[in-house]
Amino acid sequence: MKPNRSIPAATVIPVLIYPDLRAHCERSRREGARIVMESTDFEYGERQYTAEDLAGHQWTFSETLADVAPEAWGGRPVAPA
């Protein structure tokens, strides 16, 4: 079976920590990045947005808002193997 090359696939999406994420998102938009996911606050304490650069690579940027225990947002810790 041949792979379907008409469906774009991301094998890696780097996550970069950045302060003042909303300002960074607006600057990225002005510079020509396509915003794939707008700046969103998540229950696990992170604000994130995802952008696609002019070459089609996706980047996720994150800002820590709070250190939230996994149990507080429905997660659960897993013991290392």
PDB file of N, CA and C in Angstrom:
ATOM      1  N   MET A   1       0.844  -1.175   0.000  1.00  0.00           N
ATOM      2  CA  MET A   1       0.000   0.000   0.000  1.00  0.00           C
ATOM      3  C   MET A   1       0.892   1.242   0.000  1.00  0.00           C
ATOM      4  N   LYS A   2       0.637   2.158  -0.918  1.00  0.00           N
ATOM      5  CA  LYS A   2       1.408   3.389  -1.011  1.00  0.00           C
ATOM      6  C   LYS A   2       0.859   4.417  -0.026  1.00  0.00           C
ATOM      7  N   PRO A   3       1.763   5.221   0.588  1.00  0.00           N
ATOM      8  CA  PRO A   3       1.274   6.274   1.474  1.00  0.00           C
ATOM      9  C   PRO A   3       0.547   7.355   0.678  1.00  0.00           C
ATOM     10  N   ASN A   4      -0.456   7.950   1.279  1.00  0.00           N
ATOM     11  CA  ASN A   4      -1.214   9.026   0.650  1.00  0.00           C
ATOM     12  C   ASN A   4      -0.479  10.334   0.898  1.00  0.00           C
ATOM     13  N   ARG A   5       0.243  10.841  -0.079  1.00  0.00           N
ATOM     14  CA  ARG A   5       1.027  12.064   0.062  1.00  0.00           C
ATOM     15  C   ARG A   5       0.172  13.324  -0.039  1.00  0.00           C
ATOM     16  N   SER A   6      -1.108  13.182  -0.345  1.00  0.00           N
ATOM     17  CA  SER A   6      -1.958  14.367  -0.412  1.00  0.00           C
ATOM     18  C   SER A   6      -2.401  14.818   0.978  1.00  0.00           C
ATOM     19  N   ILE A   7      -2.186  13.979   1.983  1.00  0.00           N
ATOM     20  CA  ILE A   7      -2.534  14.343   3.355  1.00  0.00           C
ATOM     21  C   ILE A   7      -1.251  14.787   4.054  1.00  0.00           C
ATOM     22  N   PRO A   8      -1.162  16.072   4.456  1.00  0.00           N
ATOM     23  CA  PRO A   8       0.055  16.519   5.121  1.00  0.00           C
ATOM     24  C   PRO A   8       0.204  15.844   6.482  1.00  0.00           C
ATOM     25  N   ALA A   9       1.422  15.504   6.817  1.00  0.00           N
ATOM     26  CA  ALA A   9       1.691  14.861   8.100  1.00  0.00           C
ATOM     27  C   ALA A   9       2.803  15.604   8.809  1.00  0.00           C
ATOM     28  N   ALA A  10       2.618  15.813  10.083  1.00  0.00           N
ATOM     29  CA  ALA A  10       3.665  16.428  10.893  1.00  0.00           C
ATOM     30  C   ALA A  10       4.311  15.315  11.713  1.00  0.00           C
ATOM     31  N   THR A  11       5.593  15.139  11.538  1.00  0.00           N
ATOM     32  CA  THR A  11       6.283  14.113  12.314  1.00  0.00           C
ATOM     33  C   THR A  11       6.820  14.685  13.612  1.00  0.00           C
ATOM     34  N   VAL A  12       7.116  15.972  13.611  1.00  0.00           N
ATOM     35  CA  VAL A  12       7.611  16.652  14.802  1.00  0.00           C
ATOM     36  C   VAL A  12       7.052  18.063  14.817  1.00  0.00           C
ATOM     37  N   ILE A  13       6.515  18.480  15.951  1.00  0.00           N
ATOM     38  CA  ILE A  13       6.113  19.865  16.128  1.00  0.00           C
ATOM     39  C   ILE A  13       6.831  20.359  17.382  1.00  0.00           C
ATOM     40  N   PRO A  14       7.884  21.171  17.207  1.00  0.00           N
ATOM     41  CA  PRO A  14       8.612  21.669  18.371  1.00  0.00           C
ATOM     42  C   PRO A  14       7.715  22.531  19.249  1.00  0.00           C
ATOM     43  N   VAL A  15       7.917  22.459  20.549  1.00  0.00           N
ATOM     44  CA  VAL A  15       7.223  23.319  21.499  1.00  0.00           C
ATOM     45  C   VAL A  15       8.274  24.208  22.142  1.00  0.00           C
ATOM     46  N   LEU A  16       8.116  25.496  21.966  1.00  0.00           N
ATOM     47  CA  LEU A  16       9.070  26.466  22.505  1.00  0.00           C
ATOM     48  C   LEU A  16       8.400  27.292  23.594  1.00  0.00           C
ATOM     49  N   ILE A  17       9.092  27.460  24.718  1.00  0.00           N
ATOM     50  CA  ILE A  17       8.571  28.252  25.831  1.00  0.00           C
ATOM     51  C   ILE A  17       8.897  29.716  25.551  1.00  0.00           C
ATOM     52  N   TYR A  18       7.891  30.559  25.699  1.00  0.00           N
ATOM     53  CA  TYR A  18       8.077  31.964  25.371  1.00  0.00           C
ATOM     54  C   TYR A  18       7.235  32.830  26.303  1.00  0.00           C
ATOM     55  N   PRO A  19       7.831  33.870  26.922  1.00  0.00           N
ATOM     56  CA  PRO A  19       7.034  34.780  27.750  1.00  0.00           C
ATOM     57  C   PRO A  19       6.210  35.720  26.866  1.00  0.00           C
ATOM     58  N   ASP A  20       5.140  36.255  27.402  1.00  0.00           N
ATOM     59  CA  ASP A  20       4.260  37.188  26.686  1.00  0.00           C
ATOM     60  C   ASP A  20       3.798  36.589  25.363  1.00  0.00           C
ATOM     61  N   LEU A  21       3.152  35.456  25.470  1.00  0.00           N
ATOM     62  CA  LEU A  21       2.776  34.657  24.306  1.00  0.00           C
ATOM     63  C   LEU A  21       1.826  35.377  23.348  1.00  0.00           C
ATOM     64  N   ARG A  22       0.894  36.132  23.894  1.00  0.00           N
ATOM     65  CA  ARG A  22      -0.068  36.816  23.010  1.00  0.00           C
ATOM     66  C   ARG A  22       0.629  37.826  22.110  1.00  0.00           C
ATOM     67  N   ALA A  23       1.583  38.567  22.650  1.00  0.00           N
ATOM     68  CA  ALA A  23       2.342  39.520  21.826  1.00  0.00           C
ATOM     69  C   ALA A  23       3.165  38.772  20.774  1.00  0.00           C
ATOM     70  N   HIS A  24       3.733  37.637  21.159  1.00  0.00           N
ATOM     71  CA  HIS A  24       4.522  36.831  20.221  1.00  0.00           C
ATOM     72  C   HIS A  24       3.638  36.334  19.078  1.00  0.00           C
ATOM     73  N   CYS A  25       2.438  35.897  19.413  1.00  0.00           N
ATOM     74  CA  CYS A  25       1.496  35.407  18.399  1.00  0.00           C
ATOM     75  C   CYS A  25       1.165  36.517  17.395  1.00  0.00           C
ATOM     76  N   GLU A  26       0.885  37.703  17.885  1.00  0.00           N
ATOM     77  CA  GLU A  26       0.551  38.806  16.983  1.00  0.00           C
ATOM     78  C   GLU A  26       1.742  39.184  16.105  1.00  0.00           C
ATOM     79  N   ARG A  27       2.938  39.166  16.663  1.00  0.00           N
ATOM     80  CA  ARG A  27       4.128  39.462  15.859  1.00  0.00           C
ATOM     81  C   ARG A  27       4.325  38.399  14.781  1.00  0.00           C
ATOM     82  N   SER A  28       4.119  37.136  15.139  1.00  0.00           N
ATOM     83  CA  SER A  28       4.243  36.049  14.158  1.00  0.00           C
ATOM     84  C   SER A  28       3.255  36.235  13.014  1.00  0.00           C
ATOM     85  N   ARG A  29       2.033  36.605  13.364  1.00  0.00           N
ATOM     86  CA  ARG A  29       0.997  36.830  12.348  1.00  0.00           C
ATOM     87  C   ARG A  29       1.403  37.976  11.413  1.00  0.00           C
ATOM     88  N   ARG A  30       1.889  39.071  11.987  1.00  0.00           N
ATOM     89  CA  ARG A  30       2.327  40.221  11.173  1.00  0.00           C
ATOM     90  C   ARG A  30       3.474  39.858  10.247  1.00  0.00           C
ATOM     91  N   GLU A  31       4.327  38.938  10.680  1.00  0.00           N
ATOM     92  CA  GLU A  31       5.500  38.550   9.886  1.00  0.00           C
ATOM     93  C   GLU A  31       5.180  37.488   8.835  1.00  0.00           C
ATOM     94  N   GLY A  32       3.910  37.048   8.765  1.00  0.00           N
ATOM     95  CA  GLY A  32       3.502  36.145   7.698  1.00  0.00           C
ATOM     96  C   GLY A  32       3.225  34.715   8.100  1.00  0.00           C
ATOM     97  N   ALA A  33       3.365  34.392   9.389  1.00  0.00           N
ATOM     98  CA  ALA A  33       3.040  33.029   9.828  1.00  0.00           C
ATOM     99  C   ALA A  33       1.528  32.828   9.775  1.00  0.00           C
ATOM    100  N   ARG A  34       1.118  31.629   9.412  1.00  0.00           N
ATOM    101  CA  ARG A  34      -0.310  31.280   9.458  1.00  0.00           C
ATOM    102  C   ARG A  34      -0.579  30.702  10.838  1.00  0.00           C
ATOM    103  N   ILE A  35      -1.513  31.283  11.561  1.00  0.00           N
ATOM    104  CA  ILE A  35      -1.839  30.803  12.906  1.00  0.00           C
ATOM    105  C   ILE A  35      -2.787  29.617  12.755  1.00  0.00           C
ATOM    106  N   VAL A  36      -2.300  28.442  13.159  1.00  0.00           N
ATOM    107  CA  VAL A  36      -3.058  27.191  13.040  1.00  0.00           C
ATOM    108  C   VAL A  36      -4.000  27.036  14.226  1.00  0.00           C
ATOM    109  N   MET A  37      -3.528  27.417  15.429  1.00  0.00           N
ATOM    110  CA  MET A  37      -4.349  27.400  16.642  1.00  0.00           C
ATOM    111  C   MET A  37      -4.103  28.715  17.367  1.00  0.00           C
ATOM    112  N   GLU A  38      -5.159  29.489  17.573  1.00  0.00           N
ATOM    113  CA  GLU A  38      -5.036  30.764  18.279  1.00  0.00           C
ATOM    114  C   GLU A  38      -4.574  30.535  19.709  1.00  0.00           C
ATOM    115  N   SER A  39      -4.071  31.579  20.339  1.00  0.00           N
ATOM    116  CA  SER A  39      -3.627  31.527  21.727  1.00  0.00           C
ATOM    117  C   SER A  39      -4.768  31.009  22.607  1.00  0.00           C
ATOM    118  N   THR A  40      -4.494  29.915  23.312  1.00  0.00           N
ATOM    119  CA  THR A  40      -5.507  29.237  24.118  1.00  0.00           C
ATOM    120  C   THR A  40      -4.939  28.930  25.496  1.00  0.00           C
ATOM    121  N   ASP A  41      -5.732  29.213  26.534  1.00  0.00           N
ATOM    122  CA  ASP A  41      -5.348  28.860  27.900  1.00  0.00           C
ATOM    123  C   ASP A  41      -5.901  27.469  28.209  1.00  0.00           C
ATOM    124  N   PHE A  42      -5.018  26.579  28.665  1.00  0.00           N
ATOM    125  CA  PHE A  42      -5.404  25.210  28.976  1.00  0.00           C
ATOM    126  C   PHE A  42      -5.482  24.980  30.474  1.00  0.00           C
ATOM    127  N   GLU A  43      -6.335  24.047  30.872  1.00  0.00           N
ATOM    128  CA  GLU A  43      -6.568  23.753  32.285  1.00  0.00           C
ATOM    129  C   GLU A  43      -5.330  23.211  32.989  1.00  0.00           C
ATOM    130  N   TYR A  44      -4.347  22.759  32.247  1.00  0.00           N
ATOM    131  CA  TYR A  44      -3.135  22.230  32.864  1.00  0.00           C
ATOM    132  C   TYR A  44      -2.079  23.322  33.095  1.00  0.00           C
ATOM    133  N   GLY A  45      -2.467  24.599  32.919  1.00  0.00           N
ATOM    134  CA  GLY A  45      -1.597  25.698  33.301  1.00  0.00           C
ATOM    135  C   GLY A  45      -0.743  26.295  32.201  1.00  0.00           C
ATOM    136  N   GLU A  46      -1.027  25.961  30.956  1.00  0.00           N
ATOM    137  CA  GLU A  46      -0.241  26.495  29.843  1.00  0.00           C
ATOM    138  C   GLU A  46      -1.124  27.326  28.916  1.00  0.00           C
ATOM    139  N   ARG A  47      -0.545  28.379  28.348  1.00  0.00           N
ATOM    140  CA  ARG A  47      -1.157  29.131  27.248  1.00  0.00           C
ATOM    141  C   ARG A  47      -0.333  28.765  26.018  1.00  0.00           C
ATOM    142  N   GLN A  48      -1.000  28.364  24.941  1.00  0.00           N
ATOM    143  CA  GLN A  48      -0.276  27.915  23.756  1.00  0.00           C
ATOM    144  C   GLN A  48      -0.937  28.420  22.478  1.00  0.00           C
ATOM    145  N   TYR A  49      -0.105  28.553  21.443  1.00  0.00           N
ATOM    146  CA  TYR A  49      -0.620  28.750  20.094  1.00  0.00           C
ATOM    147  C   TYR A  49       0.294  27.999  19.136  1.00  0.00           C
ATOM    148  N   THR A  50      -0.236  27.656  17.973  1.00  0.00           N
ATOM    149  CA  THR A  50       0.544  26.951  16.957  1.00  0.00           C
ATOM    150  C   THR A  50       0.519  27.772  15.678  1.00  0.00           C
ATOM    151  N   ALA A  51       1.695  27.906  15.066  1.00  0.00           N
ATOM    152  CA  ALA A  51       1.833  28.667  13.827  1.00  0.00           C
ATOM    153  C   ALA A  51       2.532  27.811  12.782  1.00  0.00           C
ATOM    154  N   GLU A  52       2.241  28.113  11.544  1.00  0.00           N
ATOM    155  CA  GLU A  52       2.923  27.470  10.427  1.00  0.00           C
ATOM    156  C   GLU A  52       3.777  28.528   9.750  1.00  0.00           C
ATOM    157  N   ASP A  53       5.070  28.245   9.577  1.00  0.00           N
ATOM    158  CA  ASP A  53       5.956  29.225   8.952  1.00  0.00           C
ATOM    159  C   ASP A  53       5.813  29.195   7.433  1.00  0.00           C
ATOM    160  N   LEU A  54       6.544  30.065   6.768  1.00  0.00           N
ATOM    161  CA  LEU A  54       6.420  30.204   5.315  1.00  0.00           C
ATOM    162  C   LEU A  54       6.837  28.950   4.554  1.00  0.00           C
ATOM    163  N   ALA A  55       7.601  28.069   5.207  1.00  0.00           N
ATOM    164  CA  ALA A  55       8.020  26.813   4.570  1.00  0.00           C
ATOM    165  C   ALA A  55       7.067  25.665   4.885  1.00  0.00           C
ATOM    166  N   GLY A  56       6.008  25.935   5.669  1.00  0.00           N
ATOM    167  CA  GLY A  56       5.023  24.908   5.984  1.00  0.00           C
ATOM    168  C   GLY A  56       5.309  24.125   7.256  1.00  0.00           C
ATOM    169  N   HIS A  57       6.328  24.526   8.011  1.00  0.00           N
ATOM    170  CA  HIS A  57       6.637  23.845   9.268  1.00  0.00           C
ATOM    171  C   HIS A  57       5.778  24.416  10.393  1.00  0.00           C
ATOM    172  N   GLN A  58       5.265  23.541  11.258  1.00  0.00           N
ATOM    173  CA  GLN A  58       4.450  23.990  12.380  1.00  0.00           C
ATOM    174  C   GLN A  58       5.288  24.086  13.646  1.00  0.00           C
ATOM    175  N   TRP A  59       4.989  25.120  14.428  1.00  0.00           N
ATOM    176  CA  TRP A  59       5.670  25.401  15.681  1.00  0.00           C
ATOM    177  C   TRP A  59       4.608  25.683  16.737  1.00  0.00           C
ATOM    178  N   THR A  60       4.753  25.089  17.910  1.00  0.00           N
ATOM    179  CA  THR A  60       3.867  25.404  19.026  1.00  0.00           C
ATOM    180  C   THR A  60       4.666  26.198  20.041  1.00  0.00           C
ATOM    181  N   PHE A  61       4.097  27.314  20.470  1.00  0.00           N
ATOM    182  CA  PHE A  61       4.710  28.174  21.473  1.00  0.00           C
ATOM    183  C   PHE A  61       3.876  28.091  22.739  1.00  0.00           C
ATOM    184  N   SER A  62       4.538  28.074  23.887  1.00  0.00           N
ATOM    185  CA  SER A  62       3.858  27.852  25.147  1.00  0.00           C
ATOM    186  C   SER A  62       4.363  28.819  26.204  1.00  0.00           C
ATOM    187  N   GLU A  63       3.464  29.248  27.067  1.00  0.00           N
ATOM    188  CA  GLU A  63       3.800  30.093  28.212  1.00  0.00           C
ATOM    189  C   GLU A  63       3.173  29.453  29.438  1.00  0.00           C
ATOM    190  N   THR A  64       3.960  29.219  30.485  1.00  0.00           N
ATOM    191  CA  THR A  64       3.434  28.622  31.707  1.00  0.00           C
ATOM    192  C   THR A  64       2.709  29.688  32.507  1.00  0.00           C
ATOM    193  N   LEU A  65       1.448  29.394  32.825  1.00  0.00           N
ATOM    194  CA  LEU A  65       0.629  30.306  33.619  1.00  0.00           C
ATOM    195  C   LEU A  65       0.589  29.886  35.079  1.00  0.00           C
ATOM    196  N   ALA A  66       0.585  28.576  35.322  1.00  0.00           N
ATOM    197  CA  ALA A  66       0.495  28.048  36.684  1.00  0.00           C
ATOM    198  C   ALA A  66       1.001  26.610  36.696  1.00  0.00           C
ATOM    199  N   ASP A  67       1.510  26.203  37.846  1.00  0.00           N
ATOM    200  CA  ASP A  67       1.929  24.815  38.036  1.00  0.00           C
ATOM    201  C   ASP A  67       0.725  24.063  38.604  1.00  0.00           C
ATOM    202  N   VAL A  68       0.023  23.321  37.757  1.00  0.00           N
ATOM    203  CA  VAL A  68      -1.227  22.679  38.133  1.00  0.00           C
ATOM    204  C   VAL A  68      -1.012  21.170  38.257  1.00  0.00           C
ATOM    205  N   ALA A  69      -1.444  20.611  39.370  1.00  0.00           N
ATOM    206  CA  ALA A  69      -1.320  19.168  39.586  1.00  0.00           C
ATOM    207  C   ALA A  69      -2.179  18.420  38.563  1.00  0.00           C
ATOM    208  N   PRO A  70      -1.695  17.307  38.032  1.00  0.00           N
ATOM    209  CA  PRO A  70      -2.469  16.546  37.041  1.00  0.00           C
ATOM    210  C   PRO A  70      -3.874  16.185  37.518  1.00  0.00           C
ATOM    211  N   GLU A  71      -4.018  15.886  38.799  1.00  0.00           N
ATOM    212  CA  GLU A  71      -5.338  15.504  39.328  1.00  0.00           C
ATOM    213  C   GLU A  71      -6.353  16.641  39.209  1.00  0.00           C
ATOM    214  N   ALA A  72      -5.890  17.889  39.211  1.00  0.00           N
ATOM    215  CA  ALA A  72      -6.776  19.049  39.136  1.00  0.00           C
ATOM    216  C   ALA A  72      -7.436  19.203  37.767  1.00  0.00           C
ATOM    217  N   TRP A  73      -6.826  18.650  36.709  1.00  0.00           N
ATOM    218  CA  TRP A  73      -7.403  18.776  35.363  1.00  0.00           C
ATOM    219  C   TRP A  73      -7.780  17.439  34.749  1.00  0.00           C
ATOM    220  N   GLY A  74      -7.840  16.394  35.583  1.00  0.00           N
ATOM    221  CA  GLY A  74      -8.295  15.092  35.082  1.00  0.00           C
ATOM    222  C   GLY A  74      -7.169  14.172  34.646  1.00  0.00           C
ATOM    223  N   GLY A  75      -5.927  14.599  34.829  1.00  0.00           N
ATOM    224  CA  GLY A  75      -4.798  13.741  34.499  1.00  0.00           C
ATOM    225  C   GLY A  75      -4.470  12.840  35.676  1.00  0.00           C
ATOM    226  N   ARG A  76      -3.561  11.934  35.463  1.00  0.00           N
ATOM    227  CA  ARG A  76      -3.119  11.099  36.566  1.00  0.00           C
ATOM    228  C   ARG A  76      -1.636  10.759  36.368  1.00  0.00           C
ATOM    229  N   PRO A  77      -0.895  10.830  37.451  1.00  0.00           N
ATOM    230  CA  PRO A  77       0.525  10.518  37.357  1.00  0.00           C
ATOM    231  C   PRO A  77       0.746   9.033  37.032  1.00  0.00           C
ATOM    232  N   VAL A  78       1.793   8.768  36.309  1.00  0.00           N
ATOM    233  CA  VAL A  78       2.143   7.401  35.953  1.00  0.00           C
ATOM    234  C   VAL A  78       3.561   7.146  36.452  1.00  0.00           C
ATOM    235  N   ALA A  79       3.752   6.026  37.107  1.00  0.00           N
ATOM    236  CA  ALA A  79       5.083   5.684  37.605  1.00  0.00           C
ATOM    237  C   ALA A  79       6.000   5.375  36.426  1.00  0.00           C
ATOM    238  N   PRO A  80       7.252   5.818  36.501  1.00  0.00           N
ATOM    239  CA  PRO A  80       8.202   5.513  35.420  1.00  0.00           C
ATOM    240  C   PRO A  80       8.408   4.011  35.274  1.00  0.00           C
ATOM    241  N   ALA A  81       8.643   3.588  34.065  1.00  0.00           N
ATOM    242  CA  ALA A  81       8.842   2.152  33.798  1.00  0.00           C
ATOM    243  C   ALA A  81      10.226   1.715  34.190  1.00  0.00           C
TER     244      ALA A  81
END
